[in-house]
Short mmCIF file of C-alpha atoms in Angstrom, two decimals:
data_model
loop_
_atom_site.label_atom_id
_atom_site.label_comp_id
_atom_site.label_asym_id
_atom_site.label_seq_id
_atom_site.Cartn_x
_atom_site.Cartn_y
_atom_site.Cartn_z
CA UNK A 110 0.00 0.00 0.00
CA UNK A 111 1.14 2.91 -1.10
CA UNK A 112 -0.01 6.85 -0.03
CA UNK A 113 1.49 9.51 -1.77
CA UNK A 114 0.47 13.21 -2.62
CA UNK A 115 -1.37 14.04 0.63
CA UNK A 116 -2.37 17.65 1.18
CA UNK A 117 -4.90 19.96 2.97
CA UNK A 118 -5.25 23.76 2.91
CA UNK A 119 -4.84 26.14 5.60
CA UNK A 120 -7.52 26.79 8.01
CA UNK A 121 -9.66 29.37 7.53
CA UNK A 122 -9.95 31.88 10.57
CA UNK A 123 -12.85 29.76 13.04
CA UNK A 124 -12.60 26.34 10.84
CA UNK A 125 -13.62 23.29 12.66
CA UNK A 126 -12.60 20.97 9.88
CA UNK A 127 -10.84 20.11 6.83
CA UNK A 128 -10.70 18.29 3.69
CA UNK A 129 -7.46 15.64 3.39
CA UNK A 130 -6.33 14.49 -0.17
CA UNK A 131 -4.28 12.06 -1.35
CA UNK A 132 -3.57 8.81 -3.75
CA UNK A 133 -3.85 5.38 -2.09
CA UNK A 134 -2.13 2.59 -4.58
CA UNK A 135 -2.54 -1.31 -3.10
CA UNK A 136 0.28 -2.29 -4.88
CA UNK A 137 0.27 -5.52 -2.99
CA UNK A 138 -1.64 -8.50 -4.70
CA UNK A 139 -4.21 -8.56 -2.21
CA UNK A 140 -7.72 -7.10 -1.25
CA UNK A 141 -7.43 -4.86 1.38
CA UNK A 142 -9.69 -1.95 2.69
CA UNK A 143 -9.50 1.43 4.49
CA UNK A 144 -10.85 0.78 7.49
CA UNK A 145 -10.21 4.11 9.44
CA UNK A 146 -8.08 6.73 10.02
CA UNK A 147 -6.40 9.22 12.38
CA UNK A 148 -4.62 12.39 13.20
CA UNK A 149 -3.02 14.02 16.07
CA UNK A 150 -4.26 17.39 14.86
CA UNK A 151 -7.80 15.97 14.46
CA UNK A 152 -10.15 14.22 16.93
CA UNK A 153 -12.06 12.24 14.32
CA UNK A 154 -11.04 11.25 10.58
CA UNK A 155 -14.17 10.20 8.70
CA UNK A 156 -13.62 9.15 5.33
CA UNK A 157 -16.15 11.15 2.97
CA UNK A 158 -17.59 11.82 -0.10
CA UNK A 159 -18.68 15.05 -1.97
CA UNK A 160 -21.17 14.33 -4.90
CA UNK A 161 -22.22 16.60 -7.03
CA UNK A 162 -25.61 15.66 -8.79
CA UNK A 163 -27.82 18.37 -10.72
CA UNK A 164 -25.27 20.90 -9.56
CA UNK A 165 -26.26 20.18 -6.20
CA UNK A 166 -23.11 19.55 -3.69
CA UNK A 167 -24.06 16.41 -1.11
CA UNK A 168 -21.47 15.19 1.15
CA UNK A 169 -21.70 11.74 2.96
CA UNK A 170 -19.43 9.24 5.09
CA UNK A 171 -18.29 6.78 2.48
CA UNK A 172 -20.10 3.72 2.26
CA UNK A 173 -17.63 0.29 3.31
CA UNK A 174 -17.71 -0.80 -0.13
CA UNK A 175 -16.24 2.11 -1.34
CA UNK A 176 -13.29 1.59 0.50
CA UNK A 177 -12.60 -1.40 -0.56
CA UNK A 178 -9.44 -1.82 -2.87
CA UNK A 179 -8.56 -4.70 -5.88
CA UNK A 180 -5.31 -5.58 -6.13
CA UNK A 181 -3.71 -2.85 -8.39
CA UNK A 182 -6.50 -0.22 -7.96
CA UNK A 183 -6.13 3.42 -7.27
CA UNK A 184 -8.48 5.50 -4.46
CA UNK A 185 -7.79 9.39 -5.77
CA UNK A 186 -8.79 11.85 -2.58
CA UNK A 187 -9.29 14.95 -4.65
CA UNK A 188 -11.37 18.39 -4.11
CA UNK A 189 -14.96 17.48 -4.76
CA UNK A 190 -14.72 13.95 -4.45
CA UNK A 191 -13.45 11.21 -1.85
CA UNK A 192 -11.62 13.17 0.68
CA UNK A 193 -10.80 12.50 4.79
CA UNK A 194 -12.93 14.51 6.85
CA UNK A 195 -11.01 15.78 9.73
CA UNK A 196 -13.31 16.81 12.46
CA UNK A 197 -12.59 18.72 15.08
CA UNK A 198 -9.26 20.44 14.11
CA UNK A 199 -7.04 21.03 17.55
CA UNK A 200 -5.38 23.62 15.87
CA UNK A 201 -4.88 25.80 13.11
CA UNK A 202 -3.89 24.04 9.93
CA UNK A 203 -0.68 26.61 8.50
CA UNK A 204 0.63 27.30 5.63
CA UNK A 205 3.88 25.67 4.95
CA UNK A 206 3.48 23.18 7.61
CA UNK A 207 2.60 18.89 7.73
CA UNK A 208 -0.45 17.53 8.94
CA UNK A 209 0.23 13.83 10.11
CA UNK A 210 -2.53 11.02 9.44
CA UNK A 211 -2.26 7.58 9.80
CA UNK A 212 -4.37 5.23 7.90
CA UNK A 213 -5.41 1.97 9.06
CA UNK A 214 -6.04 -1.18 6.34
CA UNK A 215 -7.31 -4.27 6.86
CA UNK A 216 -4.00 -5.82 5.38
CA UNK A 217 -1.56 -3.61 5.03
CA UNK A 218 -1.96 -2.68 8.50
CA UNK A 219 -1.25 1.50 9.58
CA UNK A 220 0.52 3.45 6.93
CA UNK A 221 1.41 7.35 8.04
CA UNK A 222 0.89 10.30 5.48
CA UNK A 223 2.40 14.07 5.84
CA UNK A 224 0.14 15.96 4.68
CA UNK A 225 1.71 19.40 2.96
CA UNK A 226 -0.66 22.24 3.94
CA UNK A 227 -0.67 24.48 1.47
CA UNK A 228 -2.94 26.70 -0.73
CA UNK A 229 -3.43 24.93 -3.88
CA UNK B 193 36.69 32.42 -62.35
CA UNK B 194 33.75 32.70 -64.92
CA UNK B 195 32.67 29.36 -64.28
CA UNK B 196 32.32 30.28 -61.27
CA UNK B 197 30.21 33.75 -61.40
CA UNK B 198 27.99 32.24 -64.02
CA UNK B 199 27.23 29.61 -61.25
CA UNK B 200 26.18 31.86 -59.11
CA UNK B 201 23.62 33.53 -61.29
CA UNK B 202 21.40 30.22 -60.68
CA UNK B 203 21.98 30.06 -57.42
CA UNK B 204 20.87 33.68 -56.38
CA UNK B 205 17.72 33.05 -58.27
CA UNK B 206 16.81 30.11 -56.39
CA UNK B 207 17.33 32.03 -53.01
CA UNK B 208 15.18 34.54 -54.69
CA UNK B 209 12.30 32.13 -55.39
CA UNK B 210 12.71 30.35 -52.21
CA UNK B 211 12.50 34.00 -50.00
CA UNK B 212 9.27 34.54 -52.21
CA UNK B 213 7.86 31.10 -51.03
CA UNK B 214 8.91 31.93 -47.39
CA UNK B 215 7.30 34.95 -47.21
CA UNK B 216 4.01 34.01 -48.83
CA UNK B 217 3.58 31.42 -45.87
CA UNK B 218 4.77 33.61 -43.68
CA UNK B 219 1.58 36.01 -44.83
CA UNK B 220 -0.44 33.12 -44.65
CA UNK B 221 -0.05 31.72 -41.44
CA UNK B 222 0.11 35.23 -39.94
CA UNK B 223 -3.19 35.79 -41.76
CA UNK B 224 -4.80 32.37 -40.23
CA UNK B 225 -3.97 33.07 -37.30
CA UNK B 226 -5.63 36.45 -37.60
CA UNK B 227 -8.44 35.05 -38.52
CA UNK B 228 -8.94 32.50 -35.87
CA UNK B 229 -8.11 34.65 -33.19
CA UNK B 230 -9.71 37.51 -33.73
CA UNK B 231 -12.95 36.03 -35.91
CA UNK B 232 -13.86 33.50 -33.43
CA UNK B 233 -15.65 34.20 -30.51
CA UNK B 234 -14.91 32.47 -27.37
CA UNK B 235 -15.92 29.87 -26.05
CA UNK B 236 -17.16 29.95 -22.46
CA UNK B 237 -16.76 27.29 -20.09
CA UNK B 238 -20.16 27.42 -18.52
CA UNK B 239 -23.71 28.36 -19.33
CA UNK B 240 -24.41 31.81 -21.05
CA UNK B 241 -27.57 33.35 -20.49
CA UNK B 242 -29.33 36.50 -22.36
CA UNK B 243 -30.65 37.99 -19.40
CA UNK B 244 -32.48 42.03 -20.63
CA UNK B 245 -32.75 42.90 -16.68
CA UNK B 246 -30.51 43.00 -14.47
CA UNK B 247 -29.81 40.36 -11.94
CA UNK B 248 -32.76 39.44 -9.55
CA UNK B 249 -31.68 42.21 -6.60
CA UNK B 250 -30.06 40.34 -3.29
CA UNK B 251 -32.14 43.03 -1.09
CA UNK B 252 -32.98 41.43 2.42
CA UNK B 253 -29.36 39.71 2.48
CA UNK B 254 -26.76 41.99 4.83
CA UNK B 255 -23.00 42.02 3.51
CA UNK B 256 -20.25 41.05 6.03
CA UNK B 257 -19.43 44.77 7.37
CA UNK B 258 -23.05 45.15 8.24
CA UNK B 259 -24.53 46.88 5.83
CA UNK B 260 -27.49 46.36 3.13
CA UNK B 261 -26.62 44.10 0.40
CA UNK B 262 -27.01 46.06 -2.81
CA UNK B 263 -25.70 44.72 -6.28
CA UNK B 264 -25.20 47.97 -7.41
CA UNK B 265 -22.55 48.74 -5.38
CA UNK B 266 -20.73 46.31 -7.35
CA UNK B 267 -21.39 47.44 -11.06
CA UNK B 268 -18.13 48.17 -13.29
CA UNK B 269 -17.01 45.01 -11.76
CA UNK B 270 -17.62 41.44 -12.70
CA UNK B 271 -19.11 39.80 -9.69
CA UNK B 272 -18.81 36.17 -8.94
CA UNK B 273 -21.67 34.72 -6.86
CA UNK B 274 -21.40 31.51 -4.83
CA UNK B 275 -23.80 30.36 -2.21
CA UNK B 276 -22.12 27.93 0.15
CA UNK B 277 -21.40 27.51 4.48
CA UNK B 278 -18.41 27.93 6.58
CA UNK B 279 -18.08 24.45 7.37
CA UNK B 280 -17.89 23.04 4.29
CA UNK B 281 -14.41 21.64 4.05
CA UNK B 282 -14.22 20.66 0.20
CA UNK B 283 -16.79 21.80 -2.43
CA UNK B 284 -16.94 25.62 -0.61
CA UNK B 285 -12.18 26.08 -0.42
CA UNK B 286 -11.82 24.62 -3.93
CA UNK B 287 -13.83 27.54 -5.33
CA UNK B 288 -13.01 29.91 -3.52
CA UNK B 289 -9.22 29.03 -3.59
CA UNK B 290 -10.27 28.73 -7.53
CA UNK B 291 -11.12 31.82 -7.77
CA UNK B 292 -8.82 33.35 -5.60
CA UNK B 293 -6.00 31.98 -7.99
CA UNK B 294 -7.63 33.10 -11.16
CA UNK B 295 -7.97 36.94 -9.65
CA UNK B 296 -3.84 37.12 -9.15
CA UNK B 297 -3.23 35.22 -12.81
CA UNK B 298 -5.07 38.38 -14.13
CA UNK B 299 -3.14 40.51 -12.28
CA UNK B 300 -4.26 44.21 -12.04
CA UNK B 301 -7.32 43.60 -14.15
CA UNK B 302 -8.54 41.37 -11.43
CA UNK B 303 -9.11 43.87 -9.07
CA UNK B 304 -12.15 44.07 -11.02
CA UNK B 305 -13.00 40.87 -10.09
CA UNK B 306 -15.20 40.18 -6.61
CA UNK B 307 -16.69 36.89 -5.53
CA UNK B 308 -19.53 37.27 -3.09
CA UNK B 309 -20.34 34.18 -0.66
CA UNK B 310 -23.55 33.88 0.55
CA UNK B 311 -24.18 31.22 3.46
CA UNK B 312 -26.89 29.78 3.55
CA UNK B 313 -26.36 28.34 6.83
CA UNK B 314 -27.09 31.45 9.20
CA UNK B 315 -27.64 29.46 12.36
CA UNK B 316 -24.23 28.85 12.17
CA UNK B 317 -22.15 31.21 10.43
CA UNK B 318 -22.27 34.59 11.77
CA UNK B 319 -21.69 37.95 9.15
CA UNK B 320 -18.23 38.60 11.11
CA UNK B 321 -17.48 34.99 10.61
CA UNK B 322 -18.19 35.04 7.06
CA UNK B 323 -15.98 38.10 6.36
CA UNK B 324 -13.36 36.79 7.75
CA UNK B 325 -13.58 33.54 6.05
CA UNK B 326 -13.88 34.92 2.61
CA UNK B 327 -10.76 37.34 3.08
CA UNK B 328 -8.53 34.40 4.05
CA UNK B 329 -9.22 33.58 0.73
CA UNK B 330 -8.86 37.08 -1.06
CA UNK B 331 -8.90 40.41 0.20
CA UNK B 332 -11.30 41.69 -2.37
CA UNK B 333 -13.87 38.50 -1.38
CA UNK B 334 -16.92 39.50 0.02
CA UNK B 335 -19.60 37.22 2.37
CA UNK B 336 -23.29 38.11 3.10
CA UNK B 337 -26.23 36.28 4.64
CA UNK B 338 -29.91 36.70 6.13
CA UNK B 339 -32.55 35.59 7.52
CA UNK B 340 -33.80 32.38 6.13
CA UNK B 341 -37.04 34.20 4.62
CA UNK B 342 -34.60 36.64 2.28
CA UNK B 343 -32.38 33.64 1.58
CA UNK B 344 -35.39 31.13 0.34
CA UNK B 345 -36.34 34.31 -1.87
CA UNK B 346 -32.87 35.27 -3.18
CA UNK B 347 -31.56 31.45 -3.86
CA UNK B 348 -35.27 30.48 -5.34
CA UNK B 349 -34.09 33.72 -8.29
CA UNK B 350 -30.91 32.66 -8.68
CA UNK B 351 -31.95 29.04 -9.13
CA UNK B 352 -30.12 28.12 -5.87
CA UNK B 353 -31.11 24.65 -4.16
CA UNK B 354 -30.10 24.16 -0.54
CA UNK B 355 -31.51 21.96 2.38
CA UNK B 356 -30.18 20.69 5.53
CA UNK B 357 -27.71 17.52 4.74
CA UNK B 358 -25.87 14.38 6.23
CA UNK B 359 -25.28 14.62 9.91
CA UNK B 360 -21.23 14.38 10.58
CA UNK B 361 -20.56 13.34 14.00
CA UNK B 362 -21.92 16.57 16.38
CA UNK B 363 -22.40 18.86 13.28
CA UNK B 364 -24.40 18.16 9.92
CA UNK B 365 -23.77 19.29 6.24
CA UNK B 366 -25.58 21.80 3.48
CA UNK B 367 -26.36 20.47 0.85
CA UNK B 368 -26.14 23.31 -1.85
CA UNK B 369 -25.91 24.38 -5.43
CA UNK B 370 -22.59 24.53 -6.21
CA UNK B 371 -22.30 26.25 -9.57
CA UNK B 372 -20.74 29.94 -9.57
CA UNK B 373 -22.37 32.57 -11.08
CA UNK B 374 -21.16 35.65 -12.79
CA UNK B 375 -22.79 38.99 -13.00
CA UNK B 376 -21.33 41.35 -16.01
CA UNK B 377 -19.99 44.77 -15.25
CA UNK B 378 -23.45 45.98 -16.20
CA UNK B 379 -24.96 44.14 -13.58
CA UNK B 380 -26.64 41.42 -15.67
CA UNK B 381 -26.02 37.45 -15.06
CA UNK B 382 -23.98 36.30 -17.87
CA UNK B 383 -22.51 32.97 -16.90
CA UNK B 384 -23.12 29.72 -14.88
CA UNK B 385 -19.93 28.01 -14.79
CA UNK B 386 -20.50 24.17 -13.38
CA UNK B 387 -19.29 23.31 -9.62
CA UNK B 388 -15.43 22.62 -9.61
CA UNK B 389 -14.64 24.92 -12.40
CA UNK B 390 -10.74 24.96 -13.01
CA UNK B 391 -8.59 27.97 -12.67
CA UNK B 392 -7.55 28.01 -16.49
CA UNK B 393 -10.91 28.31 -17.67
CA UNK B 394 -11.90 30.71 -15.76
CA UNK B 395 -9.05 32.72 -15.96
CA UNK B 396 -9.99 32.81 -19.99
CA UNK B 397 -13.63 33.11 -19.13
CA UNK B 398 -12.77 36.51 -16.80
CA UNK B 399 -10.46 38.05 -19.33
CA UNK B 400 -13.86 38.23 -21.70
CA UNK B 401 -16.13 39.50 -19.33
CA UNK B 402 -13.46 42.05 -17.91
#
């Protein structure tokens, strides 16, 4: 399992949450799944999912089966799409600095991310 | 010696006829390009309406410092409408942060460029909360809410869906039209440009309307 390209924004002023992206690659040959995840500078990571239907913005907790990842297969965390949902920030999230997130698979065990906060 | 001038005779004509050729297609391609750029119109990335009046007025809705929300204090400038919440981590940034990036590519022609949030979750996002918000994003942002009686009436013109969402944890979601709207320097809606709209198109999209 592979995570690469993880990033968040700052903060803004008062923000209570945040949007985390990143690729996940299961480069193993196995079928694993995302089964949670976690961050010192959050106190709850909820994986998520914005859809936009008819225009219309929805977000929702991502369903199990959506988590779920072939051997080989790709999860892209992008803007507007599958994303972790940090709730409750504990602090501000700055410009320039790392946000560190752990993810926990059903196979591949806990894999850590850094997170580059930045304005993208 | 005269072999060699009356070799050269051929020679010079060739260059002759070959400059000739050269510049022809230099004319030509010049000239195509001409006409492409300046005959064709452009192409927007997002919906272009006709609209004879101006846009439906936001009157009822307050603007961050307080004061009476008035679209006319806004003509000569293109003005970028998005109705959205504060705590909306993903759909809500990318735009703004979208449109933040496109304002400083245009550089001093995008100080004629404002985006005005609207939330449309007043319970929880106060005006001073909103302003502050938006300028993290861009100093020339702008934020503005009301009651929910002026916002039913100003999102129901503007074709603007929102509702009460998913509950996350302690706090819950808006679900909300996403698309961003832009009102010409006349003060008329021009242009619905679909939710996630990248920074290159709108950066092309802008540098019409401006």
């Amino acid at each position: 399992m592979t995570v690469s390209e993880a990033w968040t924004r700052p903060s803004p002023p008062g923000a209570d949450e945040a949007a985390i992206y990143m690729v996940v690659k299961n480069d193993s040959g196995s079928q694993d799944r995302l089964l949670s995840a976690s961050s010192p500078s959050c106190l709850v990571v909820t994986p998520h999912l914005t859809e936009i239907v008819d225009g219309v913005a929805r977000m929702r907790e991502s369903g199990l089966d959506e988590l779920d990842m072939d051997p080989g297969s790709t999860l892209v965390m992008a803007p507007n799409a599958m994303h972790l949902m940090c709730l409750g920030l504990t602090g501000a999230l700055e410009d320039g600095e790392v946000l560190e997130i752990a993810l926990e698979f059903r196979e591949a065990g806990t894999i850590t991310a850094r997170a580059v906060i930045e304005h993208r | 010696m005269t072999d060699d001038r009356e070799s050269e005779a051929p020679q010079h004509a060739g260059l002759r006829r070959s400059l000739l050729v050269a510049g022809a297609l230099v004319v030509a391609v010049v000239a195509a390009w001409a006409a492409v750029t300046i005959a064709a119109p452009h192409r927007f990335s997002g919906t272009v309406l006709q609209a004879p009046d101006p846009a439906p007025s936001m009157l009822g809705l307050m603007r961050d410092d307080g004061s009476a929300l008035d679209l006319a204090s806004f003509h000569g400038e293109v003005l970028l409408v998005y109705f959205g919440y504060l705590s909306c981590p993903d759909a809500c940034p990318t735009t703004l942060s979208n449109v933040a990036s496109a304002r400083r590519r245009l550089g001093s022609t995008g100080e004629r460029v404002r985006l005005l949030m609207i939330s449309v979750d007043p319970e929880r996002d106060s005006l001073a909360e909103i302003g502050e918000y938006v300028r993290s994003f861009d100093e020339g942002f702008v934020g503005a809410t009301g009651d929910h009686a002026a916002l039913d009436r100003v999102a129901a013109q503007y074709g603007i869906f929102f509702a009460r969402g998913a509950d996350l944890g302690p706090e819950y979601a808006v679900d909300h039209t996403a698309t961003l709207m832009g009102i010409d320097t006349d003060g008329h809606l021009r242009i619905i440009w679909p939710a996630g709209i990248d920074i290159d198109r709108l950066v092309a999209d802008l540098e019409e309307l401006l």
